[in-house]
Amino acid sequence: MIYIGIDLGRPGALAVLEGERFEKAQVLSAQGWTKKATSGQLQGLFEFALQKYRPTAVAVEQTKAWGFRSVILSQGGQYAILEALCQSYGVPILSLLPSDTKRLICGTIQAGDAAVIRAVNDLLKKSAAHYQPVHDIHLADACAMALLAMNRGGK
């Protein structure tokens, strides 16, 4: 089973994991984009990932959780693109609260960026055959969401 985690934040990131559970996760791809992407570029990236990996599910943070109007509008548009693509490919999309992600990955919702990165690296180090350390918070968030989707069986 393949799970994709996407962080819609700036600059954003996408992580692709394969496996049944945390213990058997393998990172197939992990990439971040360094510049603000246009809607067309994001659609192309999302569609490429859906076509190439044919995931069991896609996980993304809930955009409304941040509360900043400009963030909600920009990431809400990205989410709408992703949601439409997932629907057209018949792939369920999981919308996760950032606080749930931190609590389940780090054990607390108070975890800072460094703690999230450290926790994701610890989980991947224990499970992934071909593990590359994650140093970017956006990529760590994407990996965390993919791990949570994997642990939930895509539900």
Tab-separated table of N, CA and C in Angstrom:
chain	number	residue	atom	x	y	z
A	1	MET	N	0.840	-1.173	0.000
A	1	MET	CA	0.000	0.000	0.000
A	1	MET	C	0.887	1.239	0.000
A	2	ILE	N	0.467	2.235	-0.730
A	2	ILE	CA	1.243	3.464	-0.871
A	2	ILE	C	0.419	4.641	-0.349
A	3	TYR	N	1.094	5.490	0.440
A	3	TYR	CA	0.441	6.658	1.024
A	3	TYR	C	1.246	7.900	0.691
A	4	ILE	N	0.538	8.972	0.363
A	4	ILE	CA	1.182	10.245	0.062
A	4	ILE	C	0.766	11.249	1.130
A	5	GLY	N	1.746	11.940	1.681
A	5	GLY	CA	1.496	13.038	2.606
A	5	GLY	C	1.926	14.325	1.935
A	6	ILE	N	1.096	15.345	2.009
A	6	ILE	CA	1.390	16.616	1.356
A	6	ILE	C	1.257	17.750	2.359
A	7	ASP	N	2.298	18.570	2.439
A	7	ASP	CA	2.250	19.797	3.226
A	7	ASP	C	2.035	20.933	2.236
A	8	LEU	N	0.900	21.593	2.345
A	8	LEU	CA	0.572	22.672	1.412
A	8	LEU	C	1.213	23.994	1.784
A	9	GLY	N	1.924	24.040	2.920
A	9	GLY	CA	2.556	25.283	3.361
A	9	GLY	C	3.642	25.726	2.409
A	10	ARG	N	4.096	26.965	2.607
A	10	ARG	CA	5.175	27.462	1.758
A	10	ARG	C	6.500	27.025	2.336
A	11	PRO	N	7.379	26.444	1.595
A	11	PRO	CA	7.285	26.165	0.181
A	11	PRO	C	6.497	24.906	-0.141
A	12	GLY	N	6.274	24.024	0.810
A	12	GLY	CA	5.473	22.837	0.557
A	12	GLY	C	6.329	21.614	0.325
A	13	ALA	N	5.709	20.438	0.465
A	13	ALA	CA	6.451	19.199	0.317
A	13	ALA	C	5.499	18.039	0.066
A	14	LEU	N	6.059	16.976	-0.481
A	14	LEU	CA	5.305	15.775	-0.781
A	14	LEU	C	6.155	14.577	-0.380
A	15	ALA	N	5.575	13.639	0.362
A	15	ALA	CA	6.278	12.419	0.765
A	15	ALA	C	5.450	11.214	0.350
A	16	VAL	N	6.112	10.216	-0.192
A	16	VAL	CA	5.453	8.992	-0.634
A	16	VAL	C	6.039	7.835	0.155
A	17	LEU	N	5.177	7.112	0.872
A	17	LEU	CA	5.630	5.970	1.668
A	17	LEU	C	4.865	4.717	1.267
A	18	GLU	N	5.554	3.609	1.371
A	18	GLU	CA	4.949	2.325	1.051
A	18	GLU	C	5.053	1.434	2.278
A	19	GLY	N	4.003	0.678	2.558
A	19	GLY	CA	4.028	-0.254	3.675
A	19	GLY	C	2.651	-0.418	4.280
A	20	GLU	N	2.619	-1.236	5.325
A	20	GLU	CA	1.365	-1.515	6.019
A	20	GLU	C	1.237	-0.682	7.295
A	21	ARG	N	2.357	-0.467	7.985
A	21	ARG	CA	2.375	0.225	9.263
A	21	ARG	C	3.679	0.992	9.409
A	22	PHE	N	3.788	1.763	10.493
A	22	PHE	CA	5.024	2.497	10.795
A	22	PHE	C	6.245	1.594	10.684
A	23	GLU	N	6.118	0.376	11.240
A	23	GLU	CA	7.269	-0.511	11.325
A	23	GLU	C	7.781	-0.953	9.956
A	24	LYS	N	6.943	-0.858	8.953
A	24	LYS	CA	7.339	-1.345	7.635
A	24	LYS	C	7.242	-0.266	6.565
A	25	ALA	N	7.473	0.959	6.952
A	25	ALA	CA	7.388	2.068	5.997
A	25	ALA	C	8.652	2.134	5.160
A	26	GLN	N	8.497	2.393	3.891
A	26	GLN	CA	9.646	2.641	3.031
A	26	GLN	C	9.391	3.935	2.281
A	27	VAL	N	10.352	4.849	2.322
A	27	VAL	CA	10.201	6.129	1.632
A	27	VAL	C	10.496	5.909	0.148
A	28	LEU	N	9.487	6.105	-0.682
A	28	LEU	CA	9.674	5.985	-2.128
A	28	LEU	C	10.146	7.302	-2.714
A	29	SER	N	9.649	8.391	-2.159
A	29	SER	CA	10.013	9.715	-2.651
A	29	SER	C	9.721	10.737	-1.571
A	30	ALA	N	10.567	11.738	-1.499
A	30	ALA	CA	10.333	12.858	-0.590
A	30	ALA	C	10.932	14.085	-1.263
A	31	GLN	N	10.091	15.030	-1.594
A	31	GLN	CA	10.582	16.210	-2.292
A	31	GLN	C	9.856	17.453	-1.822
A	32	GLY	N	10.585	18.530	-1.786
A	32	GLY	CA	10.008	19.818	-1.440
A	32	GLY	C	10.263	20.787	-2.574
A	33	TRP	N	9.358	21.733	-2.746
A	33	TRP	CA	9.616	22.757	-3.745
A	33	TRP	C	10.020	24.018	-3.016
A	34	THR	N	10.973	24.724	-3.565
A	34	THR	CA	11.591	25.834	-2.845
A	34	THR	C	10.949	27.181	-3.129
A	35	LYS	N	10.170	27.276	-4.165
A	35	LYS	CA	9.516	28.544	-4.497
A	35	LYS	C	8.015	28.349	-4.466
A	36	LYS	N	7.307	29.445	-4.299
A	36	LYS	CA	5.853	29.387	-4.352
A	36	LYS	C	5.450	28.917	-5.748
A	37	ALA	N	4.701	27.844	-5.802
A	37	ALA	CA	4.291	27.280	-7.081
A	37	ALA	C	2.950	27.869	-7.515
A	38	THR	N	2.743	27.938	-8.811
A	38	THR	CA	1.455	28.387	-9.336
A	38	THR	C	0.455	27.244	-9.199
A	39	SER	N	-0.817	27.549	-9.347
A	39	SER	CA	-1.857	26.517	-9.288
A	39	SER	C	-1.623	25.449	-10.343
A	40	GLY	N	-1.220	25.869	-11.527
A	40	GLY	CA	-0.955	24.927	-12.606
A	40	GLY	C	0.217	24.002	-12.288
A	41	GLN	N	1.273	24.561	-11.680
A	41	GLN	CA	2.418	23.738	-11.295
A	41	GLN	C	2.033	22.735	-10.215
A	42	LEU	N	1.274	23.186	-9.236
A	42	LEU	CA	0.829	22.286	-8.170
A	42	LEU	C	-0.061	21.179	-8.730
A	43	GLN	N	-0.971	21.547	-9.612
A	43	GLN	CA	-1.839	20.542	-10.216
A	43	GLN	C	-0.990	19.503	-10.946
A	44	GLY	N	0.024	19.962	-11.678
A	44	GLY	CA	0.915	19.042	-12.385
A	44	GLY	C	1.662	18.116	-11.437
A	45	LEU	N	2.170	18.673	-10.316
A	45	LEU	CA	2.875	17.857	-9.318
A	45	LEU	C	1.945	16.832	-8.679
A	46	PHE	N	0.756	17.268	-8.291
A	46	PHE	CA	-0.189	16.361	-7.657
A	46	PHE	C	-0.603	15.256	-8.630
A	47	GLU	N	-0.909	15.649	-9.854
A	47	GLU	CA	-1.354	14.665	-10.843
A	47	GLU	C	-0.240	13.671	-11.172
A	48	PHE	N	0.993	14.159	-11.293
A	48	PHE	CA	2.135	13.274	-11.535
A	48	PHE	C	2.248	12.238	-10.422
A	49	ALA	N	2.158	12.684	-9.161
A	49	ALA	CA	2.279	11.771	-8.024
A	49	ALA	C	1.145	10.748	-8.013
A	50	LEU	N	-0.076	11.180	-8.312
A	50	LEU	CA	-1.211	10.263	-8.331
A	50	LEU	C	-1.071	9.221	-9.442
A	51	GLN	N	-0.604	9.658	-10.612
A	51	GLN	CA	-0.424	8.733	-11.736
A	51	GLN	C	0.729	7.763	-11.492
A	52	LYS	N	1.847	8.278	-10.998
A	52	LYS	CA	3.042	7.450	-10.824
A	52	LYS	C	2.883	6.432	-9.696
A	53	TYR	N	2.341	6.851	-8.564
A	53	TYR	CA	2.328	5.994	-7.390
A	53	TYR	C	0.999	5.282	-7.129
A	54	ARG	N	-0.096	5.752	-7.706
A	54	ARG	CA	-1.414	5.144	-7.488
A	54	ARG	C	-1.635	4.853	-5.997
A	55	PRO	N	-1.663	5.907	-5.172
A	55	PRO	CA	-1.702	5.705	-3.722
A	55	PRO	C	-3.024	5.136	-3.214
A	56	THR	N	-2.932	4.520	-2.049
A	56	THR	CA	-4.103	4.030	-1.337
A	56	THR	C	-4.889	5.214	-0.780
A	57	ALA	N	-4.156	6.230	-0.310
A	57	ALA	CA	-4.777	7.442	0.237
A	57	ALA	C	-3.761	8.580	0.216
A	58	VAL	N	-4.281	9.801	0.254
A	58	VAL	CA	-3.469	11.012	0.342
A	58	VAL	C	-3.862	11.722	1.635
A	59	ALA	N	-2.869	12.165	2.385
A	59	ALA	CA	-3.135	12.883	3.641
A	59	ALA	C	-2.582	14.297	3.544
A	60	VAL	N	-3.346	15.248	4.069
A	60	VAL	CA	-2.971	16.659	4.029
A	60	VAL	C	-3.497	17.340	5.286
A	61	GLU	N	-2.792	18.382	5.736
A	61	GLU	CA	-3.274	19.144	6.895
A	61	GLU	C	-4.512	19.949	6.531
A	62	GLN	N	-5.406	20.075	7.510
A	62	GLN	CA	-6.581	20.916	7.318
A	62	GLN	C	-6.137	22.364	7.212
A	63	THR	N	-6.486	23.015	6.126
A	63	THR	CA	-6.041	24.386	5.899
A	63	THR	C	-6.725	25.388	6.821
A	64	LYS	N	-7.930	25.114	7.244
A	64	LYS	CA	-8.665	26.063	8.083
A	64	LYS	C	-8.100	26.136	9.496
A	65	ALA	N	-7.263	25.184	9.858
A	65	ALA	CA	-6.736	25.133	11.219
A	65	ALA	C	-5.792	26.292	11.530
A	66	TRP	N	-5.180	26.884	10.508
A	66	TRP	CA	-4.189	27.935	10.769
A	66	TRP	C	-4.828	29.264	11.136
A	67	GLY	N	-6.011	29.541	10.605
A	67	GLY	CA	-6.726	30.729	11.025
A	67	GLY	C	-6.357	32.025	10.337
A	68	PHE	N	-5.290	32.062	9.564
A	68	PHE	CA	-4.926	33.285	8.852
A	68	PHE	C	-5.646	33.303	7.514
A	69	ARG	N	-6.386	34.356	7.259
A	69	ARG	CA	-7.209	34.424	6.051
A	69	ARG	C	-6.396	34.207	4.774
A	70	SER	N	-5.242	34.827	4.663
A	70	SER	CA	-4.445	34.686	3.434
A	70	SER	C	-3.966	33.243	3.253
A	71	VAL	N	-3.627	32.586	4.361
A	71	VAL	CA	-3.193	31.189	4.293
A	71	VAL	C	-4.362	30.297	3.900
A	72	ILE	N	-5.510	30.537	4.518
A	72	ILE	CA	-6.691	29.726	4.204
A	72	ILE	C	-7.050	29.864	2.729
A	73	LEU	N	-7.015	31.082	2.209
A	73	LEU	CA	-7.367	31.282	0.798
A	73	LEU	C	-6.368	30.617	-0.130
A	74	SER	N	-5.079	30.797	0.110
A	74	SER	CA	-4.078	30.232	-0.790
A	74	SER	C	-4.023	28.718	-0.669
A	75	GLN	N	-3.979	28.203	0.562
A	75	GLN	CA	-3.906	26.758	0.726
A	75	GLN	C	-5.258	26.098	0.467
A	76	GLY	N	-6.328	26.830	0.698
A	76	GLY	CA	-7.652	26.306	0.377
A	76	GLY	C	-7.797	26.049	-1.111
A	77	GLY	N	-7.240	26.934	-1.929
A	77	GLY	CA	-7.252	26.729	-3.377
A	77	GLY	C	-6.423	25.526	-3.776
A	78	GLN	N	-5.271	25.351	-3.116
A	78	GLN	CA	-4.426	24.182	-3.385
A	78	GLN	C	-5.150	22.905	-2.959
A	79	TYR	N	-5.822	22.964	-1.822
A	79	TYR	CA	-6.565	21.802	-1.340
A	79	TYR	C	-7.681	21.441	-2.315
A	80	ALA	N	-8.364	22.446	-2.839
A	80	ALA	CA	-9.454	22.197	-3.787
A	80	ALA	C	-8.929	21.488	-5.040
A	81	ILE	N	-7.754	21.907	-5.513
A	81	ILE	CA	-7.131	21.246	-6.671
A	81	ILE	C	-6.829	19.789	-6.329
A	82	LEU	N	-6.202	19.583	-5.183
A	82	LEU	CA	-5.839	18.234	-4.757
A	82	LEU	C	-7.080	17.364	-4.570
A	83	GLU	N	-8.100	17.920	-3.945
A	83	GLU	CA	-9.337	17.183	-3.707
A	83	GLU	C	-9.986	16.744	-5.026
A	84	ALA	N	-10.033	17.658	-6.003
A	84	ALA	CA	-10.623	17.323	-7.304
A	84	ALA	C	-9.823	16.224	-8.010
A	85	LEU	N	-8.505	16.322	-7.953
A	85	LEU	CA	-7.660	15.301	-8.586
A	85	LEU	C	-7.834	13.947	-7.903
A	86	CYS	N	-7.835	13.947	-6.581
A	86	CYS	CA	-8.006	12.689	-5.848
A	86	CYS	C	-9.356	12.053	-6.189
A	87	GLN	N	-10.379	12.886	-6.273
A	87	GLN	CA	-11.701	12.376	-6.622
A	87	GLN	C	-11.693	11.764	-8.023
A	88	SER	N	-11.035	12.432	-8.962
A	88	SER	CA	-11.006	11.911	-10.334
A	88	SER	C	-10.214	10.607	-10.448
A	89	TYR	N	-9.246	10.387	-9.547
A	89	TYR	CA	-8.469	9.149	-9.541
A	89	TYR	C	-9.042	8.110	-8.568
A	90	GLY	N	-10.099	8.466	-7.863
A	90	GLY	CA	-10.719	7.550	-6.918
A	90	GLY	C	-9.870	7.279	-5.689
A	91	VAL	N	-9.082	8.279	-5.282
A	91	VAL	CA	-8.188	8.138	-4.127
A	91	VAL	C	-8.765	8.931	-2.957
A	92	PRO	N	-8.971	8.282	-1.801
A	92	PRO	CA	-9.474	9.037	-0.650
A	92	PRO	C	-8.445	10.044	-0.159
A	93	ILE	N	-8.941	11.179	0.305
A	93	ILE	CA	-8.069	12.217	0.857
A	93	ILE	C	-8.414	12.383	2.337
A	94	LEU	N	-7.387	12.316	3.162
A	94	LEU	CA	-7.555	12.483	4.604
A	94	LEU	C	-7.122	13.883	4.975
A	95	SER	N	-7.948	14.582	5.708
A	95	SER	CA	-7.643	15.927	6.144
A	95	SER	C	-7.365	15.877	7.641
A	96	LEU	N	-6.103	16.114	8.026
A	96	LEU	CA	-5.662	15.961	9.402
A	96	LEU	C	-5.419	17.307	10.069
A	97	LEU	N	-5.821	17.434	11.321
A	97	LEU	CA	-5.522	18.647	12.086
A	97	LEU	C	-4.035	18.674	12.440
A	98	PRO	N	-3.378	19.826	12.323
A	98	PRO	CA	-1.964	19.909	12.707
A	98	PRO	C	-1.726	19.464	14.153
A	99	SER	N	-2.662	19.788	15.044
A	99	SER	CA	-2.494	19.392	16.448
A	99	SER	C	-2.545	17.870	16.608
A	100	ASP	N	-3.406	17.191	15.840
A	100	ASP	CA	-3.458	15.725	15.889
A	100	ASP	C	-2.163	15.119	15.366
A	101	THR	N	-1.643	15.704	14.293
A	101	THR	CA	-0.392	15.212	13.725
A	101	THR	C	0.725	15.322	14.756
A	102	LYS	N	0.857	16.485	15.390
A	102	LYS	CA	1.908	16.668	16.403
A	102	LYS	C	1.708	15.731	17.590
A	103	ARG	N	0.477	15.610	18.049
A	103	ARG	CA	0.202	14.769	19.213
A	103	ARG	C	0.542	13.304	18.932
A	104	LEU	N	0.162	12.815	17.765
A	104	LEU	CA	0.381	11.406	17.443
A	104	LEU	C	1.833	11.101	17.076
A	105	ILE	N	2.528	12.042	16.467
A	105	ILE	CA	3.921	11.813	16.066
A	105	ILE	C	4.885	12.120	17.216
A	106	CYS	N	4.627	13.202	17.957
A	106	CYS	CA	5.560	13.665	19.000
A	106	CYS	C	5.088	13.396	20.425
A	107	GLY	N	3.805	13.125	20.591
A	107	GLY	CA	3.289	12.907	21.935
A	107	GLY	C	2.731	14.150	22.590
A	108	THR	N	2.844	15.296	21.926
A	108	THR	CA	2.319	16.553	22.473
A	108	THR	C	1.988	17.520	21.343
A	109	ILE	N	0.947	18.331	21.562
A	109	ILE	CA	0.614	19.336	20.550
A	109	ILE	C	1.517	20.563	20.667
A	110	GLN	N	2.305	20.623	21.737
A	110	GLN	CA	3.216	21.748	21.965
A	110	GLN	C	4.548	21.585	21.223
A	111	ALA	N	4.730	20.491	20.508
A	111	ALA	CA	6.010	20.212	19.849
A	111	ALA	C	6.354	21.296	18.832
A	112	GLY	N	7.592	21.743	18.867
A	112	GLY	CA	8.085	22.711	17.894
A	112	GLY	C	8.588	22.008	16.649
A	113	ASP	N	9.037	22.802	15.683
A	113	ASP	CA	9.510	22.250	14.414
A	113	ASP	C	10.634	21.232	14.603
A	114	ALA	N	11.604	21.551	15.456
A	114	ALA	CA	12.744	20.650	15.667
A	114	ALA	C	12.288	19.305	16.241
A	115	ALA	N	11.308	19.341	17.135
A	115	ALA	CA	10.797	18.106	17.731
A	115	ALA	C	10.069	17.247	16.691
A	116	VAL	N	9.317	17.893	15.800
A	116	VAL	CA	8.615	17.165	14.741
A	116	VAL	C	9.631	16.512	13.807
A	117	ILE	N	10.624	17.272	13.396
A	117	ILE	CA	11.661	16.732	12.511
A	117	ILE	C	12.363	15.547	13.177
A	118	ARG	N	12.720	15.693	14.441
A	118	ARG	CA	13.407	14.625	15.179
A	118	ARG	C	12.521	13.378	15.283
A	119	ALA	N	11.244	13.547	15.624
A	119	ALA	CA	10.327	12.416	15.773
A	119	ALA	C	10.115	11.690	14.444
A	120	VAL	N	9.950	12.439	13.368
A	120	VAL	CA	9.772	11.818	12.047
A	120	VAL	C	11.028	11.051	11.660
A	121	ASN	N	12.195	11.644	11.878
A	121	ASN	CA	13.446	10.946	11.569
A	121	ASN	C	13.589	9.667	12.393
A	122	ASP	N	13.217	9.718	13.671
A	122	ASP	CA	13.287	8.527	14.513
A	122	ASP	C	12.377	7.421	13.988
A	123	LEU	N	11.155	7.787	13.618
A	123	LEU	CA	10.217	6.794	13.084
A	123	LEU	C	10.714	6.201	11.764
A	124	LEU	N	11.195	7.065	10.875
A	124	LEU	CA	11.669	6.572	9.584
A	124	LEU	C	12.946	5.743	9.729
A	125	LYS	N	13.808	6.152	10.627
A	125	LYS	CA	15.063	5.429	10.847
A	125	LYS	C	14.784	3.990	11.290
A	126	LYS	N	13.757	3.820	12.105
A	126	LYS	CA	13.407	2.493	12.617
A	126	LYS	C	12.736	1.618	11.562
A	127	SER	N	12.126	2.245	10.567
A	127	SER	CA	11.274	1.472	9.671
A	127	SER	C	11.702	1.443	8.208
A	128	ALA	N	12.275	2.506	7.717
A	128	ALA	CA	12.506	2.615	6.273
A	128	ALA	C	13.831	1.972	5.873
A	129	ALA	N	13.758	1.150	4.845
A	129	ALA	CA	14.963	0.487	4.348
A	129	ALA	C	15.930	1.497	3.730
A	130	HIS	N	15.421	2.398	2.952
A	130	HIS	CA	16.246	3.407	2.273
A	130	HIS	C	15.884	4.771	2.830
A	131	TYR	N	16.407	5.070	3.974
A	131	TYR	CA	16.028	6.260	4.724
A	131	TYR	C	17.010	7.401	4.486
A	132	GLN	N	16.475	8.559	4.149
A	132	GLN	CA	17.252	9.795	4.036
A	132	GLN	C	16.755	10.729	5.139
A	133	PRO	N	17.633	11.245	5.980
A	133	PRO	CA	17.166	12.146	7.043
A	133	PRO	C	16.420	13.356	6.487
A	134	VAL	N	15.380	13.746	7.201
A	134	VAL	CA	14.568	14.904	6.839
A	134	VAL	C	15.083	16.084	7.661
A	135	HIS	N	15.347	17.209	6.994
A	135	HIS	CA	15.855	18.399	7.694
A	135	HIS	C	14.899	19.583	7.606
A	136	ASP	N	13.885	19.492	6.771
A	136	ASP	CA	12.957	20.586	6.505
A	136	ASP	C	11.617	20.304	7.188
A	137	ILE	N	11.036	21.286	7.858
A	137	ILE	CA	9.779	21.079	8.570
A	137	ILE	C	8.635	20.729	7.619
A	138	HIS	N	8.622	21.298	6.435
A	138	HIS	CA	7.545	20.985	5.487
A	138	HIS	C	7.622	19.526	5.059
A	139	LEU	N	8.822	19.048	4.810
A	139	LEU	CA	9.015	17.648	4.438
A	139	LEU	C	8.704	16.725	5.621
A	140	ALA	N	9.078	17.136	6.827
A	140	ALA	CA	8.751	16.350	8.024
A	140	ALA	C	7.237	16.262	8.204
A	141	ASP	N	6.533	17.376	7.988
A	141	ASP	CA	5.066	17.364	8.079
A	141	ASP	C	4.466	16.417	7.043
A	142	ALA	N	4.965	16.458	5.816
A	142	ALA	CA	4.463	15.578	4.761
A	142	ALA	C	4.694	14.113	5.129
A	143	CYS	N	5.883	13.795	5.637
A	143	CYS	CA	6.183	12.424	6.068
A	143	CYS	C	5.276	12.008	7.223
A	144	ALA	N	5.071	12.908	8.184
A	144	ALA	CA	4.213	12.609	9.328
A	144	ALA	C	2.794	12.297	8.877
A	145	MET	N	2.271	13.073	7.947
A	145	MET	CA	0.916	12.833	7.462
A	145	MET	C	0.821	11.503	6.715
A	146	ALA	N	1.836	11.185	5.913
A	146	ALA	CA	1.842	9.896	5.216
A	146	ALA	C	1.917	8.746	6.222
A	147	LEU	N	2.733	8.900	7.270
A	147	LEU	CA	2.830	7.870	8.304
A	147	LEU	C	1.495	7.684	9.029
A	148	LEU	N	0.807	8.775	9.328
A	148	LEU	CA	-0.482	8.672	10.002
A	148	LEU	C	-1.530	8.023	9.105
A	149	ALA	N	-1.523	8.374	7.831
A	149	ALA	CA	-2.459	7.746	6.884
A	149	ALA	C	-2.172	6.255	6.801
A	150	MET	N	-0.889	5.902	6.776
A	150	MET	CA	-0.501	4.499	6.720
A	150	MET	C	-0.974	3.769	7.974
A	151	ASN	N	-0.772	4.374	9.122
A	151	ASN	CA	-1.150	3.734	10.384
A	151	ASN	C	-2.653	3.567	10.500
A	152	ARG	N	-3.397	4.475	9.885
A	152	ARG	CA	-4.867	4.396	9.922
A	152	ARG	C	-5.417	3.519	8.797
A	153	GLY	N	-4.559	3.009	7.954
A	153	GLY	CA	-5.024	2.195	6.825
A	153	GLY	C	-5.774	3.012	5.794
A	154	GLY	N	-5.450	4.301	5.695
A	154	GLY	CA	-6.079	5.168	4.697
A	154	GLY	C	-7.451	5.663	5.093
A	155	LYS	N	-7.822	5.530	6.385
A	155	LYS	CA	-9.169	5.943	6.825
A	155	LYS	C	-9.080	7.089	7.798
